[in-house]
PDB file of C-alpha atoms and ligand atoms in Angstrom:
ATOM      1  CA  UNK A   1     109.936  97.163 115.759  1.00  0.00           C
ATOM      2  CA  UNK A   2     107.306  99.713 115.196  1.00  0.00           C
ATOM      3  CA  UNK A   3     104.256  99.364 116.940  1.00  0.00           C
ATOM      4  CA  UNK A   4     100.880 101.403 116.278  1.00  0.00           C
ATOM      5  CA  UNK A   5      98.670 102.264 118.719  1.00  0.00           C
ATOM      6  CA  UNK A   6      95.112 104.141 117.660  1.00  0.00           C
ATOM      7  CA  UNK A   7      91.928 105.434 119.276  1.00  0.00           C
ATOM      8  CA  UNK A   8      89.453 107.618 119.985  1.00  0.00           C
ATOM      9  CA  UNK A   9      89.756 109.987 122.007  1.00  0.00           C
ATOM     10  CA  UNK A  10      91.096 108.663 125.876  1.00  0.00           C
ATOM     11  CA  UNK A  11      91.274 105.116 125.288  1.00  0.00           C
ATOM     12  CA  UNK A  12      94.120 104.773 127.207  1.00  0.00           C
ATOM     13  CA  UNK A  13      96.834 104.705 123.610  1.00  0.00           C
ATOM     14  CA  UNK A  14      99.400 106.542 125.757  1.00  0.00           C
ATOM     15  CA  UNK A  15      99.551 105.371 128.663  1.00  0.00           C
ATOM     16  CA  UNK A  16      99.684 101.578 127.958  1.00  0.00           C
ATOM     17  CA  UNK A  17     102.071 103.008 124.991  1.00  0.00           C
ATOM     18  CA  UNK A  18     104.000 104.167 127.636  1.00  0.00           C
ATOM     19  CA  UNK A  19     104.447 101.782 129.812  1.00  0.00           C
ATOM     20  CA  UNK A  20     105.621  99.376 126.729  1.00  0.00           C
ATOM     21  CA  UNK A  21     108.166 101.606 125.607  1.00  0.00           C
ATOM     22  CA  UNK A  22     109.437 101.989 129.313  1.00  0.00           C
ATOM     23  CA  UNK A  23     109.739  98.002 129.087  1.00  0.00           C
ATOM     24  CA  UNK A  24     110.700  97.477 125.992  1.00  0.00           C
ATOM     25  CA  UNK A  25     113.238 100.570 126.150  1.00  0.00           C
ATOM     26  CA  UNK A  26     111.582 101.481 122.844  1.00  0.00           C
ATOM     27  CA  UNK A  27     111.494 105.211 121.861  1.00  0.00           C
ATOM     28  CA  UNK A  28     107.779 106.580 122.166  1.00  0.00           C
ATOM     29  CA  UNK A  29     106.283 109.424 120.227  1.00  0.00           C
ATOM     30  CA  UNK A  30     102.953 110.575 121.556  1.00  0.00           C
ATOM     31  CA  UNK A  31     101.662 112.248 117.559  1.00  0.00           C
ATOM     32  CA  UNK A  32      98.695 114.048 119.104  1.00  0.00           C
ATOM     33  CA  UNK A  33     100.796 116.358 121.562  1.00  0.00           C
ATOM     34  CA  UNK A  34     102.418 116.904 117.634  1.00  0.00           C
ATOM     35  CA  UNK A  35      98.996 118.376 116.876  1.00  0.00           C
ATOM     36  CA  UNK A  36      98.891 119.883 119.952  1.00  0.00           C
ATOM     37  CA  UNK A  37     101.223 122.053 120.305  1.00  0.00           C
ATOM     38  CA  UNK A  38     100.380 123.419 116.642  1.00  0.00           C
ATOM     39  CA  UNK A  39      97.036 124.268 118.525  1.00  0.00           C
ATOM     40  CA  UNK A  40      98.309 126.121 121.081  1.00  0.00           C
ATOM     41  CA  UNK A  41     100.666 128.402 119.052  1.00  0.00           C
ATOM     42  CA  UNK A  42      97.534 129.448 117.344  1.00  0.00           C
ATOM     43  CA  UNK A  43      95.492 130.201 119.786  1.00  0.00           C
ATOM     44  CA  UNK A  44      98.556 131.738 121.810  1.00  0.00           C
ATOM     45  CA  UNK A  45      99.604 133.645 118.515  1.00  0.00           C
ATOM     46  CA  UNK A  46      95.304 133.936 117.393  1.00  0.00           C
ATOM     47  CA  UNK A  47      95.645 132.331 114.149  1.00  0.00           C
ATOM     48  CA  UNK A  48      92.526 131.102 112.946  1.00  0.00           C
ATOM     49  CA  UNK A  49      92.066 127.447 113.412  1.00  0.00           C
ATOM     50  CA  UNK A  50      90.177 127.047 110.442  1.00  0.00           C
ATOM     51  CA  UNK A  51      92.559 129.084 108.186  1.00  0.00           C
ATOM     52  CA  UNK A  52      94.287 126.630 106.897  1.00  0.00           C
ATOM     53  CA  UNK A  53      97.251 128.296 104.503  1.00  0.00           C
ATOM     54  CA  UNK A  54      97.901 129.890 108.008  1.00  0.00           C
ATOM     55  CA  UNK A  55      98.406 127.258 109.892  1.00  0.00           C
ATOM     56  CA  UNK A  56     100.680 125.939 107.335  1.00  0.00           C
ATOM     57  CA  UNK A  57     102.565 128.675 107.258  1.00  0.00           C
ATOM     58  CA  UNK A  58     102.701 128.433 111.223  1.00  0.00           C
ATOM     59  CA  UNK A  59     103.304 124.942 111.576  1.00  0.00           C
ATOM     60  CA  UNK A  60     106.783 125.520 108.875  1.00  0.00           C
ATOM     61  CA  UNK A  61     107.374 128.510 111.425  1.00  0.00           C
ATOM     62  CA  UNK A  62     107.627 126.643 115.171  1.00  0.00           C
ATOM     63  CA  UNK A  63     109.572 123.669 115.893  1.00  0.00           C
ATOM     64  CA  UNK A  64     108.194 121.380 117.693  1.00  0.00           C
ATOM     65  CA  UNK A  65     110.226 118.757 119.883  1.00  0.00           C
ATOM     66  CA  UNK A  66     110.369 115.990 122.105  1.00  0.00           C
ATOM     67  CA  UNK A  67     112.717 115.981 125.462  1.00  0.00           C
ATOM     68  CA  UNK A  68     112.855 112.066 126.604  1.00  0.00           C
ATOM     69  CA  UNK A  69     113.592 112.048 129.610  1.00  0.00           C
ATOM     70  CA  UNK A  70     114.662 108.186 132.467  1.00  0.00           C
ATOM     71  CA  UNK A  71     110.647 108.669 133.792  1.00  0.00           C
ATOM     72  CA  UNK A  72     108.801 109.872 130.802  1.00  0.00           C
ATOM     73  CA  UNK A  73     109.048 113.010 128.069  1.00  0.00           C
ATOM     74  CA  UNK A  74     108.211 116.613 127.612  1.00  0.00           C
ATOM     75  CA  UNK A  75     106.449 117.743 124.662  1.00  0.00           C
ATOM     76  CA  UNK A  76     108.573 121.257 123.431  1.00  0.00           C
ATOM     77  CA  UNK A  77     107.216 124.809 121.061  1.00  0.00           C
ATOM     78  CA  UNK A  78     110.208 126.511 120.279  1.00  0.00           C
ATOM     79  CA  UNK A  79     112.346 125.002 123.077  1.00  0.00           C
ATOM     80  CA  UNK A  80     109.203 125.771 125.766  1.00  0.00           C
ATOM     81  CA  UNK A  81     107.671 122.624 127.873  1.00  0.00           C
ATOM     82  CA  UNK A  82     104.817 122.979 127.301  1.00  0.00           C
ATOM     83  CA  UNK A  83     103.680 119.962 128.325  1.00  0.00           C
ATOM     84  CA  UNK A  84     100.970 120.831 130.640  1.00  0.00           C
ATOM     85  CA  UNK A  85      99.963 123.465 128.506  1.00  0.00           C
ATOM     86  CA  UNK A  86      98.877 121.665 125.590  1.00  0.00           C
ATOM     87  CA  UNK A  87      96.725 119.551 128.179  1.00  0.00           C
ATOM     88  CA  UNK A  88      94.771 122.122 128.330  1.00  0.00           C
ATOM     89  CA  UNK A  89      90.299 122.545 128.010  1.00  0.00           C
ATOM     90  CA  UNK A  90      90.925 125.235 125.640  1.00  0.00           C
ATOM     91  CA  UNK A  91      93.656 123.813 123.297  1.00  0.00           C
ATOM     92  CA  UNK A  92      91.511 119.740 123.173  1.00  0.00           C
ATOM     93  CA  UNK A  93      88.788 121.779 122.223  1.00  0.00           C
ATOM     94  CA  UNK A  94      90.024 122.891 119.644  1.00  0.00           C
ATOM     95  CA  UNK A  95      93.052 120.708 118.515  1.00  0.00           C
ATOM     96  CA  UNK A  96      90.389 118.527 116.134  1.00  0.00           C
ATOM     97  CA  UNK A  97      89.975 121.726 114.022  1.00  0.00           C
ATOM     98  CA  UNK A  98      93.667 121.943 113.763  1.00  0.00           C
ATOM     99  CA  UNK A  99      94.281 118.706 112.738  1.00  0.00           C
ATOM    100  CA  UNK A 100      91.427 117.972 110.065  1.00  0.00           C
ATOM    101  CA  UNK A 101      93.872 120.354 107.591  1.00  0.00           C
ATOM    102  CA  UNK A 102      95.361 118.363 104.721  1.00  0.00           C
ATOM    103  CA  UNK A 103      98.705 120.680 105.320  1.00  0.00           C
ATOM    104  CA  UNK A 104      98.952 120.680 108.547  1.00  0.00           C
ATOM    105  CA  UNK A 105      98.377 116.554 108.709  1.00  0.00           C
ATOM    106  CA  UNK A 106     100.798 117.266 105.775  1.00  0.00           C
ATOM    107  CA  UNK A 107     103.689 119.044 107.955  1.00  0.00           C
ATOM    108  CA  UNK A 108     103.370 116.561 111.110  1.00  0.00           C
ATOM    109  CA  UNK A 109     103.268 113.242 109.486  1.00  0.00           C
ATOM    110  CA  UNK A 110     106.650 114.340 107.811  1.00  0.00           C
ATOM    111  CA  UNK A 111     108.273 114.942 111.361  1.00  0.00           C
ATOM    112  CA  UNK A 112     106.597 111.930 112.285  1.00  0.00           C
ATOM    113  CA  UNK A 113     107.694 109.343 109.800  1.00  0.00           C
ATOM    114  CA  UNK A 114     111.277 110.653 110.184  1.00  0.00           C
ATOM    115  CA  UNK A 115     110.897 110.311 114.413  1.00  0.00           C
ATOM    116  CA  UNK A 116     110.127 106.647 113.279  1.00  0.00           C
ATOM    117  CA  UNK A 117     113.587 106.280 111.858  1.00  0.00           C
ATOM    118  CA  UNK A 118     114.382 105.029 114.986  1.00  0.00           C
ATOM    119  CA  UNK A 119     115.077 101.590 115.864  1.00  0.00           C
ATOM    120  CA  UNK A 120     112.455 100.409 117.854  1.00  0.00           C
ATOM    121  CA  UNK A 121     109.173 102.533 118.535  1.00  0.00           C
ATOM    122  CA  UNK A 122     105.768 102.695 119.713  1.00  0.00           C
ATOM    123  CA  UNK A 123     104.210 105.725 118.568  1.00  0.00           C
ATOM    124  CA  UNK A 124      99.936 106.736 119.181  1.00  0.00           C
ATOM    125  CA  UNK A 125      97.648 108.473 117.112  1.00  0.00           C
ATOM    126  CA  UNK A 126      94.650 108.380 115.152  1.00  0.00           C
ATOM    127  CA  UNK A 127      96.231 107.267 112.356  1.00  0.00           C
ATOM    128  CA  UNK A 128      99.075 106.143 112.775  1.00  0.00           C
ATOM    129  CA  UNK A 129      98.122 102.424 110.876  1.00  0.00           C
ATOM    130  CA  UNK A 130      96.347 103.638 108.609  1.00  0.00           C
ATOM    131  CA  UNK A 131      98.247 105.732 107.169  1.00  0.00           C
ATOM    132  CA  UNK A 132     101.915 106.948 109.357  1.00  0.00           C
ATOM    133  CA  UNK A 133     103.153 104.100 109.795  1.00  0.00           C
ATOM    134  CA  UNK A 134     101.110 101.798 107.674  1.00  0.00           C
ATOM    135  CA  UNK A 135     103.493  99.122 107.311  1.00  0.00           C
ATOM    136  CA  UNK A 136     104.175  98.974 110.643  1.00  0.00           C
ATOM    137  CA  UNK A 137     104.713  94.904 112.278  1.00  0.00           C
ATOM    138  CA  UNK A 138     102.349  95.782 114.827  1.00  0.00           C
ATOM    139  CA  UNK A 139      98.322  97.525 115.294  1.00  0.00           C
ATOM    140  CA  UNK A 140      96.245  98.403 118.019  1.00  0.00           C
ATOM    141  CA  UNK A 141      93.136  99.923 117.634  1.00  0.00           C
ATOM    142  CA  UNK A 142      92.076 100.422 121.530  1.00  0.00           C
ATOM    143  CA  UNK A 143      88.191 101.348 122.280  1.00  0.00           C
ATOM    144  CA  UNK A 144      86.570 102.136 125.200  1.00  0.00           C
ATOM    145  CA  UNK A 145      82.962 102.884 125.940  1.00  0.00           C
ATOM    146  CA  UNK A 146      82.310 107.010 125.288  1.00  0.00           C
ATOM    147  CA  UNK A 147      81.605 106.621 129.406  1.00  0.00           C
ATOM    148  CA  UNK A 148      84.340 105.187 130.768  1.00  0.00           C
ATOM    149  CA  UNK A 149      86.647 107.232 128.474  1.00  0.00           C
ATOM    150  CA  UNK A 150      84.603 110.745 129.553  1.00  0.00           C
ATOM    151  CA  UNK A 151      85.016 108.835 133.425  1.00  0.00           C
ATOM    152  CA  UNK A 152      88.788 107.904 132.766  1.00  0.00           C
ATOM    153  CA  UNK A 153      89.915 112.141 131.975  1.00  0.00           C
ATOM    154  CA  UNK A 154      87.109 113.568 134.101  1.00  0.00           C
ATOM    155  CA  UNK A 155      89.868 111.450 136.543  1.00  0.00           C
ATOM    156  CA  UNK A 156      92.764 112.529 135.280  1.00  0.00           C
ATOM    157  CA  UNK A 157      91.508 115.977 134.635  1.00  0.00           C
ATOM    158  CA  UNK A 158      90.779 116.658 138.482  1.00  0.00           C
ATOM    159  CA  UNK A 159      94.291 114.998 138.558  1.00  0.00           C
ATOM    160  CA  UNK A 160      96.194 117.518 137.587  1.00  0.00           C
ATOM    161  CA  UNK A 161      93.977 120.836 138.169  1.00  0.00           C
ATOM    162  CA  UNK A 162      92.047 120.821 135.470  1.00  0.00           C
ATOM    163  CA  UNK A 163      88.737 122.422 135.775  1.00  0.00           C
ATOM    164  CA  UNK A 164      86.145 119.685 134.226  1.00  0.00           C
ATOM    165  CA  UNK A 165      82.652 118.587 134.174  1.00  0.00           C
ATOM    166  CA  UNK A 166      81.807 115.351 133.705  1.00  0.00           C
ATOM    167  CA  UNK A 167      78.617 115.445 131.129  1.00  0.00           C
ATOM    168  CA  UNK A 168      80.619 118.202 128.850  1.00  0.00           C
ATOM    169  CA  UNK A 169      83.576 116.280 128.800  1.00  0.00           C
ATOM    170  CA  UNK A 170      80.989 113.619 127.016  1.00  0.00           C
ATOM    171  CA  UNK A 171      79.597 115.963 124.700  1.00  0.00           C
ATOM    172  CA  UNK A 172      83.939 117.367 123.676  1.00  0.00           C
ATOM    173  CA  UNK A 173      84.898 113.644 123.600  1.00  0.00           C
ATOM    174  CA  UNK A 174      82.508 112.848 120.897  1.00  0.00           C
ATOM    175  CA  UNK A 175      82.718 116.426 119.390  1.00  0.00           C
ATOM    176  CA  UNK A 176      86.155 115.273 118.440  1.00  0.00           C
ATOM    177  CA  UNK A 177      85.992 111.815 117.220  1.00  0.00           C
ATOM    178  CA  UNK A 178      83.108 112.772 115.141  1.00  0.00           C
ATOM    179  CA  UNK A 179      85.192 115.379 113.388  1.00  0.00           C
ATOM    180  CA  UNK A 180      88.681 113.016 113.621  1.00  0.00           C
ATOM    181  CA  UNK A 181      86.177 110.729 112.142  1.00  0.00           C
ATOM    182  CA  UNK A 182      85.432 112.495 109.539  1.00  0.00           C
ATOM    183  CA  UNK A 183      87.730 114.479 107.612  1.00  0.00           C
ATOM    184  CA  UNK A 184      88.963 113.775 104.482  1.00  0.00           C
ATOM    185  CA  UNK A 185      92.231 113.034 104.672  1.00  0.00           C
ATOM    186  CA  UNK A 186      93.907 110.188 107.202  1.00  0.00           C
ATOM    187  CA  UNK A 187      90.368 110.013 109.087  1.00  0.00           C
ATOM    188  CA  UNK A 188      90.115 108.346 113.270  1.00  0.00           C
ATOM    189  CA  UNK A 189      89.051 104.140 111.045  1.00  0.00           C
ATOM    190  CA  UNK A 190      90.673 100.838 112.983  1.00  0.00           C
ATOM    191  CA  UNK A 191      93.022  99.419 110.477  1.00  0.00           C
ATOM    192  CA  UNK A 192      92.213  96.444 108.212  1.00  0.00           C
ATOM    193  CA  UNK A 193      94.838  94.363 110.309  1.00  0.00           C
ATOM    194  CA  UNK A 194      94.950  96.111 113.741  1.00  0.00           C
ATOM    195  CA  UNK A 195      94.001  94.039 116.361  1.00  0.00           C
ATOM    196  CA  UNK A 196      91.381  96.132 118.306  1.00  0.00           C
ATOM    197  CA  UNK A 197      91.159  95.250 122.380  1.00  0.00           C
ATOM    198  CA  UNK A 198      88.143  96.526 124.077  1.00  0.00           C
ATOM    199  CA  UNK A 199      89.480  98.538 126.771  1.00  0.00           C
ATOM    200  CA  UNK A 200      86.236  99.357 128.388  1.00  0.00           C
ATOM    201  CA  UNK A 201      86.198  97.115 131.863  1.00  0.00           C
ATOM    202  CA  UNK A 202      89.970  96.231 131.423  1.00  0.00           C
ATOM    203  CA  UNK A 203      92.997  98.054 133.550  1.00  0.00           C
ATOM    204  CA  UNK A 204      96.102  99.573 132.467  1.00  0.00           C
ATOM    205  CA  UNK A 205      98.306  96.096 133.273  1.00  0.00           C
ATOM    206  CA  UNK A 206      96.052  94.097 131.828  1.00  0.00           C
ATOM    207  CA  UNK A 207      95.884  96.512 128.168  1.00  0.00           C
ATOM    208  CA  UNK A 208      99.601  96.593 128.555  1.00  0.00           C
ATOM    209  CA  UNK A 209     100.289  92.751 128.952  1.00  0.00           C
ATOM    210  CA  UNK A 210      97.671  91.776 126.319  1.00  0.00           C
ATOM    211  CA  UNK A 211     100.168  94.893 124.069  1.00  0.00           C
ATOM    212  CA  UNK A 212     103.687  92.937 125.378  1.00  0.00           C
ATOM    213  CA  UNK A 213     101.863  89.664 124.236  1.00  0.00           C
ATOM    214  CA  UNK A 214     101.309  90.956 120.791  1.00  0.00           C
ATOM    215  CA  UNK A 215     104.857  92.126 120.158  1.00  0.00           C
ATOM    216  CA  UNK A 216     106.341  88.505 121.437  1.00  0.00           C
ATOM    217  CA  UNK A 217     104.309  86.822 118.860  1.00  0.00           C
ATOM    218  CA  UNK A 218     105.429  89.588 116.372  1.00  0.00           C
ATOM    219  CA  UNK A 219     109.442  89.115 117.500  1.00  0.00           C
ATOM    220  CA  UNK A 220     108.276  85.023 117.079  1.00  0.00           C
ATOM    221  CA  UNK A 221     106.996  84.733 113.860  1.00  0.00           C
ATOM    222  CA  UNK A 222     110.282  86.894 112.584  1.00  0.00           C
ATOM    223  CA  UNK A 223     112.507  84.692 114.297  1.00  0.00           C
ATOM    224  CA  UNK A 224     114.075  87.552 116.353  1.00  0.00           C
TER     225      UNK A 224
HETATM  226  N1  ADP B 301      92.381 100.334 131.051  1.00  0.00           N
HETATM  227  C1  ADP B 301      92.326 101.680 131.656  1.00  0.00           C
HETATM  228  N2  ADP B 301      91.592 101.823 132.706  1.00  0.00           N
HETATM  229  C2  ADP B 301      91.876 103.022 133.646  1.00  0.00           C
HETATM  230  N3  ADP B 301      92.062 103.618 133.572  1.00  0.00           N
HETATM  231  C3  ADP B 301      93.373 103.720 132.575  1.00  0.00           C
HETATM  232  C4  ADP B 301      92.964 103.026 131.110  1.00  0.00           C
HETATM  233  N4  ADP B 301      93.549 103.256 130.661  1.00  0.00           N
HETATM  234  C5  ADP B 301      94.062 104.394 130.984  1.00  0.00           C
HETATM  235  N5  ADP B 301      93.270 104.641 131.670  1.00  0.00           N
HETATM  236  C6  ADP B 301      93.329 105.771 132.313  1.00  0.00           C
HETATM  237  O1  ADP B 301      92.671 107.136 131.141  1.00  0.00           O
HETATM  238  C7  ADP B 301      92.907 108.099 131.240  1.00  0.00           C
HETATM  239  C8  ADP B 301      93.548 108.452 129.474  1.00  0.00           C
HETATM  240  O2  ADP B 301      94.097 107.168 129.092  1.00  0.00           O
HETATM  241  P1  ADP B 301      94.675 108.217 127.891  1.00  0.00           P
HETATM  242  O3  ADP B 301      96.662 107.023 128.313  1.00  0.00           O
HETATM  243  O4  ADP B 301      95.735 109.701 128.529  1.00  0.00           O
HETATM  244  O5  ADP B 301      94.542 107.777 126.801  1.00  0.00           O
HETATM  245  P2  ADP B 301      94.796 108.597 125.460  1.00  0.00           P
HETATM  246  O6  ADP B 301      96.224 108.036 125.088  1.00  0.00           O
HETATM  247  O7  ADP B 301      94.003 107.232 124.036  1.00  0.00           O
HETATM  248  O8  ADP B 301      94.176 110.024 124.829  1.00  0.00           O
HETATM  249  C9  ADP B 301      94.481 108.057 131.596  1.00  0.00           C
HETATM  250  O9  ADP B 301      94.203 109.517 132.927  1.00  0.00           O
HETATM  251  C10 ADP B 301      94.770 107.363 132.273  1.00  0.00           C
HETATM  252  O10 ADP B 301      95.149 107.168 133.084  1.00  0.00           O
HETATM  253  N1  CDP B 302      97.944 111.141 114.437  1.00  0.00           N
HETATM  254  C1  CDP B 302      97.261 112.088 115.007  1.00  0.00           C
HETATM  255  C2  CDP B 302      97.226 112.000 116.364  1.00  0.00           C
HETATM  256  C3  CDP B 302      96.516 113.017 116.548  1.00  0.00           C
HETATM  257  N2  CDP B 302      95.418 114.146 116.060  1.00  0.00           N
HETATM  258  C4  CDP B 302      94.031 114.760 116.424  1.00  0.00           C
HETATM  259  O1  CDP B 302      94.661 114.777 118.203  1.00  0.00           O
HETATM  260  C5  CDP B 302      93.821 114.902 118.445  1.00  0.00           C
HETATM  261  C6  CDP B 302      94.544 115.167 119.952  1.00  0.00           C
HETATM  262  O2  CDP B 302      94.860 113.962 120.206  1.00  0.00           O
HETATM  263  P1  CDP B 302      95.509 113.258 121.654  1.00  0.00           P
HETATM  264  O3  CDP B 302      96.270 111.620 121.159  1.00  0.00           O
HETATM  265  O4  CDP B 302      96.036 114.433 122.316  1.00  0.00           O
HETATM  266  O5  CDP B 302      94.110 112.780 122.706  1.00  0.00           O
HETATM  267  P2  CDP B 302      93.265 112.545 123.725  1.00  0.00           P
HETATM  268  O6  CDP B 302      92.906 111.887 122.933  1.00  0.00           O
HETATM  269  O7  CDP B 302      94.893 112.016 124.461  1.00  0.00           O
HETATM  270  O8  CDP B 302      92.656 113.542 124.493  1.00  0.00           O
HETATM  271  C7  CDP B 302      93.117 114.462 118.569  1.00  0.00           C
HETATM  272  O9  CDP B 302      91.893 114.760 118.397  1.00  0.00           O
HETATM  273  C8  CDP B 302      92.504 114.655 116.619  1.00  0.00           C
HETATM  274  O10 CDP B 302      92.893 115.507 116.445  1.00  0.00           O
HETATM  275  C9  CDP B 302      95.544 113.373 114.554  1.00  0.00           C
HETATM  276  O11 CDP B 302      94.714 114.190 114.245  1.00  0.00           O
HETATM  277  N3  CDP B 302      95.930 112.167 113.983  1.00  0.00           N
END
């Protein structure tokens, strides 16, 4: 079973993907974390985020991996735990510029497809249903109003001790969604066969249950 969850920033993708992975013992693959880890490496090594060749070289040189734990997972850059560092504002504000380059995407998508060879996976991102796993058994596209998404991320930042200004956050999310939607290669767009869920006034539990129901339906159709 391959489940693809796509959607704009802070729509709730990773939260529900983690819940589903936990409940069904699926492997969770956070593709955004991979673009973030490469962005962190670029910022640390002063690689210009507009320089596609230099970023492609960097993607070749670094090792990005996941370490799975009982409770969640860590993101590793060259073996170091960067799970917190990749959520910092500087990375967030540069990641879409890094992710728009085709050579960068080719490299990370190859890794993502390899990781997806595990038997049951739930993978979240922007192009999973359209490009990374076009034959996924279930595709979900999560959306929510930009105000709601900014509020959610603001609250999350405050809880994590990351400096956060609600109005600025809303502008940053809009900018990132725009770059992600307008890029040439594998832009953020709903796959024709994806189920869209507007989470604006749904709880995390509501969204998780809806997707678990959809997975059950797919399994029944397949006779699993
Ligand atoms: N349906 C929901 N209602 C309220 N808060 C939510 C909901 N879904 C997610 N959140 C919260 O919003 C924030 C962003 O969610 P996240 O899963 O990181 O989004 P994404 O992976 O799409 O960027 C998190 O703090 C999460 O706890
Ligand atoms: N499959 C993916 C996943 C993320 N990304 C890029 O990586 C960025 C960070 O993704 P994320 O899922 O961690 O972002 P949040 O929505 O959690 O803030 C996105 O804004 C995209 O620019 C992508 O291009 N393709």
